[in-house]
Amino acid sequence: MQTASKKVINGWAMYDWANSVYNLVITTTFFPIYFLAVTGSSSGDHKVHFLGRQFVNSSLYDYVLAVAYLFVAILYPILTSIADTRGNKKNFMRFFCYMGALGSATLFFFTSDTLGLGVAAFMLAAMGYVGSLVFYNAYLPEIAAPEDRDRISARGFSYGYVGSVIMQLVGFLLIVLMTDKGMATRITFLLVGIWWFSFAQITFSRLPRSAKTGKIRGRVLRDGFSEIKKVYLQVKQMPVLKRYLRGFFFYSMGVQTVMLAATLFGSKLLGLPDDRLIISVVMIQLVAVAGAWYMSRLSARYGNIKVLMGVVVFWILICIAAYLTALVAEEGGNGEYLFYGLAVAVGLVMGGIQSLSRSTYAKLMPDTKDTASFFSYYDFTEKLAIVIGIFAFGFIEEQTGSMKNSVLSLILFFAIGFFWLYSALVKQRKA
C-alpha cells in the first residue's frame, strides 16, 4: 500500500492536537490538583464521602478513572465490530469525541457542592477520550505504509504535545491573572471542551470513509465479541505478536498509571505548590516531543522491540527513584528538585513508548481490512491494563496509608512486561 497524502496524514495527526488537551490539562495537571482541593477537608485527613462510603480522595480519583476505562473496554468489541462491518469508523470517532468534549466542558460546574456532577462529567470525558482513540488508532494502518508508521505515529504524538502545551499555558495564565483560582481552573476545563470539539473538525473533514468489510447481520452483541475472539485466535497463532501483547499489557499498567497519578504524587506526597506542578508538567510535555521523535529514530536503527525493552528498564529506574524521593519527603527532606528530575526522565520516555507501542503493533499485526477490530483488541488490552494498574495504585494507597507503596507495585508490572518483550525478541530472531 501507499501512504496517504500529506493533507490526510496531517488531518489524522490533528486529532492528537485536539484531544491531547484533555489528557494533559485535565487528567495530568489541573483536574487532579482541583479535585484534591475540592474534596480536601480542613482537618487534612484527605477523606471524602461518596455513595455512602468514605474514600481517600486520591484513591477515589483512581477508582473513578478505573471504572470509566472499564466501561469503554467492555464496549470496544461491540463498537468496533459495527464500525468495521459498516465502514463508519469516523462516525464512532466523532461520537466519542463529542462525548469527551461535553464531559470536559461540564466540569466547569464542578464545585465542592456538586461532587456527583464532577465525578459523572470526569467519567464522561475519560470515556470519550479513550473511546475515540480506538478508531483514531485504527486509521493508522489504513493511511500509512508499514515503513512510514513509526514516523507518522510519532508525528501524531508530537502534534498532541505541542497543542496541549499551548492549552496548558492558557490555563496557567488564567490562574496567574485571575483572583479566583477555582473559577480560573473551571474556565480552563470549559476551554478544553471547546478546543477538543473545534480542532477535531479538521480531522473529520480530511479522513476518508473506511470501506465496509463484512455483511451486516444485526447481531451486534454476539458479532462484536466474536470479532474479538477471531482476533484472539489469530494472535495465538503469531508467536511474536502474542508475546509482544503480553509485554505491552504489563508495562502499560505501569506507564499509564504513572502518567495518570504523577500530579497526585507531586501534590499530595511532596506538597508541591500548584504553579510549580503545572510548570513541571509543561516541562514533561516539551521533553516528550523530542523523546517521541528520537525514539522513532532509535527503532529504525535497533528495532522496535529492543528499544522498547531499553525503555522499560528506564521506567523501572524511574519508579525506584520516585520511591526514594517519597522517602526523602517523608523524612522531612526537600524532594522538590528530585521531582523535577523525575519529570524530565518521564518526559524522555513517555511519548516515545506510547508512539512506538502503537506502531510496533501496526507492524506486527497481519495484513487485514479489519483494522478497527485489531485495534479494538489492542486498545482493550491497554485499557484493561489501565483499569488494573490505576485501581491497584489507589487500593494499595488506601490499605497501606502511603502512595509510595503504590509506586513499588509498578516496578513489578514493568519487570513482567520486560520478560515478555524479551520472549518476543527471541521468537522474532528465530523467525
Short mmCIF file of C-alpha atoms in Angstrom, two decimals:
data_model
loop_
_atom_site.label_atom_id
_atom_site.label_comp_id
_atom_site.label_asym_id
_atom_site.label_seq_id
_atom_site.Cartn_x
_atom_site.Cartn_y
_atom_site.Cartn_z
CA MET A 1 0.00 0.00 0.00
CA GLN A 2 0.96 3.65 -0.38
CA THR A 3 0.94 6.27 2.35
CA ALA A 4 -1.93 8.73 2.03
CA SER A 5 -1.49 12.34 1.00
CA LYS A 6 0.13 14.89 3.30
CA LYS A 7 -3.27 16.53 3.80
CA VAL A 8 -4.78 13.29 5.12
CA ILE A 9 -1.77 12.49 7.31
CA ASN A 10 -1.75 15.94 8.87
CA GLY A 11 -5.52 15.78 9.30
CA TRP A 12 -5.16 12.47 11.15
CA ALA A 13 -2.39 13.88 13.36
CA MET A 14 -4.55 16.93 14.16
CA TYR A 15 -6.82 14.73 16.27
CA ASP A 16 -3.89 14.28 18.65
CA TRP A 17 -3.65 18.07 18.72
CA ALA A 18 -7.38 18.23 19.51
CA ASN A 19 -7.84 15.57 22.18
CA SER A 20 -4.46 15.66 23.95
CA VAL A 21 -5.54 18.79 25.78
CA TYR A 22 -7.87 16.54 27.79
CA ASN A 23 -5.08 14.14 28.65
CA LEU A 24 -2.66 16.87 29.73
CA VAL A 25 -4.80 19.69 31.08
CA ILE A 26 -7.47 17.59 32.80
CA THR A 27 -6.12 14.17 33.79
CA THR A 28 -2.47 15.12 34.16
CA THR A 29 -2.43 18.64 35.59
CA PHE A 30 -5.35 20.88 36.51
CA PHE A 31 -8.06 18.38 37.39
CA PRO A 32 -6.03 16.25 39.88
CA ILE A 33 -4.97 19.44 41.71
CA TYR A 34 -8.51 20.83 41.63
CA PHE A 35 -10.05 17.50 42.69
CA LEU A 36 -7.77 17.22 45.73
CA ALA A 37 -8.54 20.84 46.67
CA VAL A 38 -12.32 20.47 46.30
CA THR A 39 -12.50 17.13 48.15
CA GLY A 40 -9.96 18.00 50.84
CA SER A 41 -11.05 18.68 54.43
CA SER A 42 -9.90 21.32 56.88
CA SER A 43 -8.51 18.58 59.15
CA GLY A 44 -6.16 17.43 56.40
CA ASP A 45 -7.20 13.76 56.53
CA HIS A 46 -7.88 13.64 52.75
CA LYS A 47 -11.13 11.72 53.27
CA VAL A 48 -14.29 12.23 51.22
CA HIS A 49 -17.78 10.69 51.41
CA PHE A 50 -19.26 9.40 48.17
CA LEU A 51 -22.07 6.90 47.51
CA GLY A 52 -22.37 6.13 51.21
CA ARG A 53 -18.72 5.22 51.67
CA GLN A 54 -15.65 7.06 52.89
CA PHE A 55 -12.71 7.20 50.48
CA VAL A 56 -9.22 8.61 50.48
CA ASN A 57 -9.74 11.40 47.93
CA SER A 58 -6.81 10.43 45.69
CA SER A 59 -7.97 6.80 45.72
CA LEU A 60 -11.50 7.88 44.73
CA TYR A 61 -9.92 9.73 41.80
CA ASP A 62 -8.14 6.50 40.79
CA TYR A 63 -11.28 4.40 41.14
CA VAL A 64 -13.37 6.79 39.00
CA LEU A 65 -10.81 6.56 36.20
CA ALA A 66 -10.67 2.77 36.50
CA VAL A 67 -14.46 2.45 36.19
CA ALA A 68 -14.56 4.80 33.18
CA TYR A 69 -11.87 2.84 31.38
CA LEU A 70 -13.55 -0.45 32.23
CA PHE A 71 -16.87 0.70 30.73
CA VAL A 72 -15.21 1.65 27.45
CA ALA A 73 -13.13 -1.54 27.35
CA ILE A 74 -16.33 -3.60 27.59
CA LEU A 75 -17.94 -1.56 24.79
CA TYR A 76 -14.95 -1.76 22.43
CA PRO A 77 -15.73 -5.15 20.83
CA ILE A 78 -19.30 -4.15 20.02
CA LEU A 79 -18.49 -0.71 18.68
CA THR A 80 -15.56 -1.72 16.53
CA SER A 81 -17.44 -4.66 15.03
CA ILE A 82 -20.13 -2.22 13.91
CA ALA A 83 -17.51 0.22 12.64
CA ASP A 84 -15.72 -2.44 10.58
CA THR A 85 -18.81 -4.05 9.05
CA ARG A 86 -20.44 -0.72 8.23
CA GLY A 87 -17.29 1.23 7.35
CA ASN A 88 -18.12 4.08 9.74
CA LYS A 89 -15.07 4.42 11.97
CA LYS A 90 -15.25 8.17 11.55
CA ASN A 91 -18.81 8.36 12.90
CA PHE A 92 -17.91 6.47 16.06
CA MET A 93 -14.77 8.51 16.48
CA ARG A 94 -16.88 11.66 16.17
CA PHE A 95 -19.44 10.38 18.72
CA PHE A 96 -16.83 9.70 21.40
CA CYS A 97 -15.04 12.95 20.62
CA TYR A 98 -18.21 14.94 21.28
CA MET A 99 -18.89 12.92 24.42
CA GLY A 100 -15.43 13.73 25.76
CA ALA A 101 -15.64 17.41 24.83
CA LEU A 102 -19.03 17.69 26.55
CA GLY A 103 -17.72 15.98 29.69
CA SER A 104 -14.70 18.30 29.82
CA ALA A 105 -16.83 21.42 29.40
CA THR A 106 -19.31 20.22 32.06
CA LEU A 107 -16.50 20.16 34.64
CA PHE A 108 -16.96 23.93 34.69
CA PHE A 109 -19.90 23.29 37.06
CA PHE A 110 -17.92 21.03 39.44
CA THR A 111 -17.57 22.51 42.93
CA SER A 112 -17.41 21.12 46.49
CA ASP A 113 -21.24 21.08 46.47
CA THR A 114 -21.54 19.13 43.22
CA LEU A 115 -19.24 16.14 43.73
CA GLY A 116 -21.63 13.76 41.94
CA LEU A 117 -21.79 16.01 38.88
CA GLY A 118 -18.00 16.36 38.87
CA VAL A 119 -17.46 12.61 39.04
CA ALA A 120 -20.03 11.98 36.26
CA ALA A 121 -18.50 14.65 33.99
CA PHE A 122 -15.00 13.32 34.62
CA MET A 123 -16.12 9.80 33.72
CA LEU A 124 -17.86 11.09 30.58
CA ALA A 125 -14.71 12.94 29.49
CA ALA A 126 -12.49 9.91 30.16
CA MET A 127 -14.83 7.57 28.26
CA GLY A 128 -14.94 9.98 25.31
CA TYR A 129 -11.16 10.24 25.23
CA VAL A 130 -10.37 6.52 25.31
CA GLY A 131 -13.39 5.61 23.19
CA SER A 132 -12.34 7.83 20.29
CA LEU A 133 -8.74 6.63 20.39
CA VAL A 134 -9.50 3.09 19.21
CA PHE A 135 -10.96 4.44 15.96
CA TYR A 136 -8.21 7.05 15.64
CA ASN A 137 -5.53 4.37 16.06
CA ALA A 138 -7.31 2.05 13.63
CA TYR A 139 -6.82 4.62 10.86
CA LEU A 140 -3.00 4.36 11.10
CA PRO A 141 -2.58 1.12 9.08
CA GLU A 142 -5.16 2.41 6.57
CA ILE A 143 -3.37 5.66 5.77
CA ALA A 144 0.32 4.76 6.29
CA ALA A 145 2.56 2.19 4.61
CA PRO A 146 4.38 -0.10 7.09
CA GLU A 147 7.72 1.67 6.61
CA ASP A 148 6.12 5.05 7.45
CA ARG A 149 4.08 4.06 10.51
CA ASP A 150 6.73 4.80 13.16
CA ARG A 151 7.29 8.27 11.73
CA ILE A 152 3.59 9.10 11.30
CA SER A 153 2.68 7.71 14.72
CA ALA A 154 5.37 9.93 16.25
CA ARG A 155 4.00 12.90 14.31
CA GLY A 156 0.61 12.41 15.92
CA PHE A 157 2.05 12.34 19.43
CA SER A 158 4.22 15.37 18.69
CA TYR A 159 1.20 17.35 17.46
CA GLY A 160 -0.59 16.34 20.62
CA TYR A 161 2.18 17.50 22.93
CA VAL A 162 2.56 20.87 21.21
CA GLY A 163 -1.18 21.55 21.16
CA SER A 164 -1.70 20.51 24.75
CA VAL A 165 1.19 22.66 25.97
CA ILE A 166 -0.44 25.70 24.31
CA MET A 167 -3.71 24.98 26.13
CA GLN A 168 -1.75 24.33 29.31
CA LEU A 169 -0.14 27.77 29.10
CA VAL A 170 -3.55 29.40 28.53
CA GLY A 171 -4.85 27.75 31.71
CA PHE A 172 -1.73 28.75 33.62
CA LEU A 173 -2.13 32.38 32.55
CA LEU A 174 -5.78 32.37 33.68
CA ILE A 175 -4.74 31.12 37.12
CA VAL A 176 -1.98 33.73 37.38
CA LEU A 177 -4.15 36.65 36.21
CA MET A 178 -7.45 35.83 37.94
CA THR A 179 -8.06 36.35 41.65
CA ASP A 180 -10.50 33.43 41.90
CA LYS A 181 -8.20 30.46 41.19
CA GLY A 182 -11.07 27.98 41.30
CA MET A 183 -13.01 29.87 38.66
CA ALA A 184 -9.87 30.15 36.51
CA THR A 185 -9.45 26.37 36.67
CA ARG A 186 -13.09 25.75 35.80
CA ILE A 187 -12.86 28.13 32.82
CA THR A 188 -9.85 26.09 31.69
CA PHE A 189 -12.00 22.92 31.76
CA LEU A 190 -14.58 24.70 29.59
CA LEU A 191 -11.89 25.82 27.13
CA VAL A 192 -10.59 22.24 26.87
CA GLY A 193 -14.01 21.06 25.73
CA ILE A 194 -14.25 23.86 23.15
CA TRP A 195 -10.68 23.22 21.88
CA TRP A 196 -11.27 19.48 21.56
CA PHE A 197 -14.53 19.88 19.67
CA SER A 198 -13.24 22.64 17.37
CA PHE A 199 -9.91 21.24 16.19
CA ALA A 200 -11.36 17.76 15.72
CA GLN A 201 -13.40 19.16 12.82
CA ILE A 202 -10.18 19.38 10.79
CA THR A 203 -9.65 15.65 11.28
CA PHE A 204 -13.23 14.72 10.43
CA SER A 205 -13.13 16.80 7.24
CA ARG A 206 -9.95 15.11 5.95
CA LEU A 207 -10.11 11.46 7.00
CA PRO A 208 -11.58 9.16 4.34
CA ARG A 209 -14.58 6.96 4.98
CA SER A 210 -13.48 3.36 5.55
CA ALA A 211 -14.71 0.58 3.32
CA LYS A 212 -17.17 -2.00 4.67
CA THR A 213 -15.51 -5.32 5.44
CA GLY A 214 -18.42 -7.65 6.11
CA LYS A 215 -22.10 -8.35 5.87
CA ILE A 216 -24.34 -6.58 8.38
CA ARG A 217 -26.19 -9.32 10.26
CA GLY A 218 -27.80 -7.30 13.04
CA ARG A 219 -26.45 -9.44 15.91
CA VAL A 220 -24.42 -6.60 17.36
CA LEU A 221 -23.57 -8.02 20.78
CA ARG A 222 -22.63 -11.52 19.61
CA ASP A 223 -20.84 -10.32 16.49
CA GLY A 224 -18.78 -7.84 18.50
CA PHE A 225 -17.33 -10.39 20.86
CA SER A 226 -17.00 -12.88 18.00
CA GLU A 227 -14.68 -10.36 16.32
CA ILE A 228 -12.53 -10.14 19.46
CA LYS A 229 -12.44 -13.93 19.67
CA LYS A 230 -11.44 -14.09 15.99
CA VAL A 231 -8.59 -11.63 16.58
CA TYR A 232 -7.56 -13.53 19.71
CA LEU A 233 -7.39 -16.81 17.78
CA GLN A 234 -5.29 -15.15 15.07
CA VAL A 235 -2.95 -13.62 17.62
CA LYS A 236 -2.48 -17.03 19.28
CA GLN A 237 -1.02 -18.32 16.01
CA MET A 238 1.51 -15.46 15.80
CA PRO A 239 4.25 -16.11 18.39
CA VAL A 240 5.92 -12.69 18.20
CA LEU A 241 2.71 -10.65 18.32
CA LYS A 242 1.29 -12.81 21.11
CA ARG A 243 4.31 -12.28 23.34
CA TYR A 244 4.55 -8.60 22.43
CA LEU A 245 0.95 -8.01 23.53
CA ARG A 246 1.58 -9.76 26.83
CA GLY A 247 4.54 -7.48 27.44
CA PHE A 248 2.51 -4.46 26.32
CA PHE A 249 -0.27 -5.40 28.75
CA PHE A 250 2.01 -5.41 31.78
CA TYR A 251 4.22 -2.43 31.04
CA SER A 252 1.11 -0.40 30.12
CA MET A 253 -0.11 -0.93 33.69
CA GLY A 254 2.95 0.97 34.83
CA VAL A 255 3.23 3.61 32.10
CA GLN A 256 -0.38 4.74 32.14
CA THR A 257 -0.61 4.72 35.93
CA VAL A 258 2.50 6.91 36.24
CA MET A 259 1.03 9.37 33.75
CA LEU A 260 -2.35 9.48 35.47
CA ALA A 261 -1.01 9.65 39.04
CA ALA A 262 2.11 11.81 38.66
CA THR A 263 0.38 15.05 39.65
CA LEU A 264 -1.29 13.36 42.63
CA PHE A 265 2.17 12.17 43.68
CA GLY A 266 3.71 15.64 43.47
CA SER A 267 0.78 17.45 45.08
CA LYS A 268 -0.18 15.09 47.88
CA LEU A 269 3.01 13.28 48.78
CA LEU A 270 5.55 16.03 48.15
CA GLY A 271 3.27 19.01 48.81
CA LEU A 272 4.47 20.99 45.79
CA PRO A 273 2.71 24.31 45.05
CA ASP A 274 0.20 24.22 42.18
CA ASP A 275 2.15 26.61 39.95
CA ARG A 276 5.31 24.51 40.17
CA LEU A 277 3.37 21.35 39.42
CA ILE A 278 1.93 22.96 36.30
CA ILE A 279 5.38 24.11 35.17
CA SER A 280 6.71 20.57 35.77
CA VAL A 281 4.01 19.04 33.57
CA VAL A 282 4.70 21.56 30.78
CA MET A 283 8.37 20.59 31.03
CA ILE A 284 7.40 16.91 30.68
CA GLN A 285 5.42 17.65 27.51
CA LEU A 286 8.21 19.65 25.88
CA VAL A 287 10.76 16.95 26.59
CA ALA A 288 8.29 14.31 25.36
CA VAL A 289 8.11 15.88 21.87
CA ALA A 290 11.83 15.33 21.40
CA GLY A 291 11.61 11.91 23.07
CA ALA A 292 8.93 10.64 20.68
CA TRP A 293 10.90 11.65 17.58
CA TYR A 294 14.21 10.37 18.91
CA MET A 295 12.73 7.00 19.85
CA SER A 296 11.33 6.55 16.33
CA ARG A 297 14.88 7.04 15.02
CA LEU A 298 16.29 4.55 17.51
CA SER A 299 13.70 1.98 16.47
CA ALA A 300 14.76 2.35 12.83
CA ARG A 301 18.33 1.60 13.83
CA TYR A 302 17.96 -1.09 16.52
CA GLY A 303 14.46 -2.48 16.01
CA ASN A 304 11.23 -1.73 17.85
CA ILE A 305 11.28 -4.48 20.46
CA LYS A 306 14.88 -3.86 21.51
CA VAL A 307 14.19 -0.17 22.01
CA LEU A 308 11.02 -0.93 23.98
CA MET A 309 12.99 -3.24 26.27
CA GLY A 310 15.51 -0.50 26.96
CA VAL A 311 12.73 2.00 27.66
CA VAL A 312 11.00 -0.39 30.10
CA VAL A 313 14.26 -0.72 32.06
CA PHE A 314 14.41 3.07 32.18
CA TRP A 315 10.85 3.13 33.56
CA ILE A 316 11.86 0.72 36.33
CA LEU A 317 14.66 3.10 37.31
CA ILE A 318 12.17 5.98 37.35
CA CYS A 319 9.90 4.07 39.75
CA ILE A 320 12.81 3.29 42.08
CA ALA A 321 13.81 6.95 42.04
CA ALA A 322 10.20 8.00 42.76
CA TYR A 323 10.05 5.69 45.77
CA LEU A 324 13.32 7.10 47.12
CA THR A 325 12.04 10.65 46.52
CA ALA A 326 8.96 9.85 48.60
CA LEU A 327 11.17 8.51 51.39
CA VAL A 328 13.19 11.73 51.38
CA ALA A 329 9.98 13.79 51.61
CA GLU A 330 8.57 11.67 54.45
CA GLU A 331 11.76 12.13 56.45
CA GLY A 332 11.46 15.91 56.17
CA GLY A 333 13.82 16.39 53.25
CA ASN A 334 13.20 18.52 50.18
CA GLY A 335 12.03 16.27 47.36
CA GLU A 336 11.11 19.14 45.02
CA TYR A 337 14.22 19.10 42.84
CA LEU A 338 14.24 15.32 42.77
CA PHE A 339 10.68 15.52 41.43
CA TYR A 340 11.82 17.88 38.67
CA GLY A 341 14.49 15.36 37.70
CA LEU A 342 11.84 12.64 37.62
CA ALA A 343 9.66 14.88 35.42
CA VAL A 344 12.42 15.22 32.83
CA ALA A 345 13.08 11.47 32.90
CA VAL A 346 9.38 10.66 32.43
CA GLY A 347 9.16 13.14 29.56
CA LEU A 348 12.02 11.46 27.74
CA VAL A 349 10.20 8.13 27.51
CA MET A 350 6.51 8.95 27.99
CA GLY A 351 5.53 9.88 24.45
CA GLY A 352 8.09 7.59 22.85
CA ILE A 353 6.84 4.41 24.47
CA GLN A 354 3.22 5.16 23.51
CA SER A 355 4.08 6.05 19.93
CA LEU A 356 6.42 3.10 19.48
CA SER A 357 3.97 0.67 21.10
CA ARG A 358 1.24 1.69 18.66
CA SER A 359 3.44 1.50 15.58
CA THR A 360 5.01 -1.81 16.70
CA TYR A 361 1.56 -3.36 16.92
CA ALA A 362 0.66 -1.93 13.50
CA LYS A 363 3.81 -3.57 12.08
CA LEU A 364 3.29 -6.95 13.73
CA MET A 365 -0.44 -7.34 13.03
CA PRO A 366 -1.38 -9.27 9.87
CA ASP A 367 -2.42 -7.57 6.66
CA THR A 368 -6.16 -7.19 7.15
CA LYS A 369 -9.10 -4.92 6.39
CA ASP A 370 -10.50 -5.43 9.92
CA THR A 371 -8.22 -2.77 11.35
CA ALA A 372 -10.79 -1.48 13.85
CA SER A 373 -11.25 -4.98 15.28
CA PHE A 374 -7.50 -5.49 15.60
CA PHE A 375 -7.00 -2.11 17.22
CA SER A 376 -10.01 -2.79 19.42
CA TYR A 377 -8.09 -5.80 20.70
CA TYR A 378 -5.01 -3.63 21.19
CA ASP A 379 -6.93 -0.88 22.97
CA PHE A 380 -8.92 -3.39 25.01
CA THR A 381 -5.58 -4.79 26.20
CA GLU A 382 -4.29 -1.32 27.09
CA LYS A 383 -7.48 -0.13 28.81
CA LEU A 384 -7.79 -3.32 30.85
CA ALA A 385 -4.17 -2.79 31.90
CA ILE A 386 -5.00 0.78 32.95
CA VAL A 387 -8.01 -0.44 34.96
CA ILE A 388 -5.85 -2.92 36.87
CA GLY A 389 -2.90 -0.55 37.24
CA ILE A 390 -4.77 2.55 38.44
CA PHE A 391 -7.10 0.52 40.68
CA ALA A 392 -4.12 -1.25 42.28
CA PHE A 393 -2.40 2.12 42.78
CA GLY A 394 -5.40 3.57 44.63
CA PHE A 395 -6.17 0.38 46.56
CA ILE A 396 -2.61 -0.05 47.83
CA GLU A 397 -2.54 3.57 49.00
CA GLU A 398 -5.83 3.09 50.87
CA GLN A 399 -4.66 -0.12 52.53
CA THR A 400 -1.13 1.00 53.47
CA GLY A 401 -1.73 4.70 54.05
CA SER A 402 1.02 5.89 51.71
CA MET A 403 1.23 6.46 47.96
CA LYS A 404 4.92 5.49 47.95
CA ASN A 405 3.95 1.84 48.46
CA SER A 406 1.78 2.04 45.34
CA VAL A 407 4.88 3.05 43.35
CA LEU A 408 6.55 -0.26 44.27
CA SER A 409 3.74 -2.23 42.60
CA LEU A 410 4.56 -0.52 39.31
CA ILE A 411 8.08 -1.97 39.34
CA LEU A 412 6.58 -5.46 39.29
CA PHE A 413 4.39 -4.60 36.30
CA PHE A 414 7.35 -3.26 34.33
CA ALA A 415 9.51 -6.29 35.19
CA ILE A 416 6.89 -8.74 33.89
CA GLY A 417 6.48 -6.62 30.76
CA PHE A 418 10.23 -6.73 30.14
CA PHE A 419 10.23 -10.54 30.41
CA TRP A 420 7.55 -10.89 27.72
CA LEU A 421 9.25 -8.38 25.43
CA TYR A 422 12.46 -10.38 25.70
CA SER A 423 10.50 -13.54 24.86
CA ALA A 424 9.03 -11.79 21.80
CA LEU A 425 12.51 -10.71 20.70
CA VAL A 426 13.80 -14.30 20.95
CA LYS A 427 10.88 -15.53 18.81
CA GLN A 428 11.43 -12.72 16.31
CA ARG A 429 15.09 -13.67 15.90
CA LYS A 430 14.20 -17.33 15.34
CA ALA A 431 11.58 -16.34 12.77
#
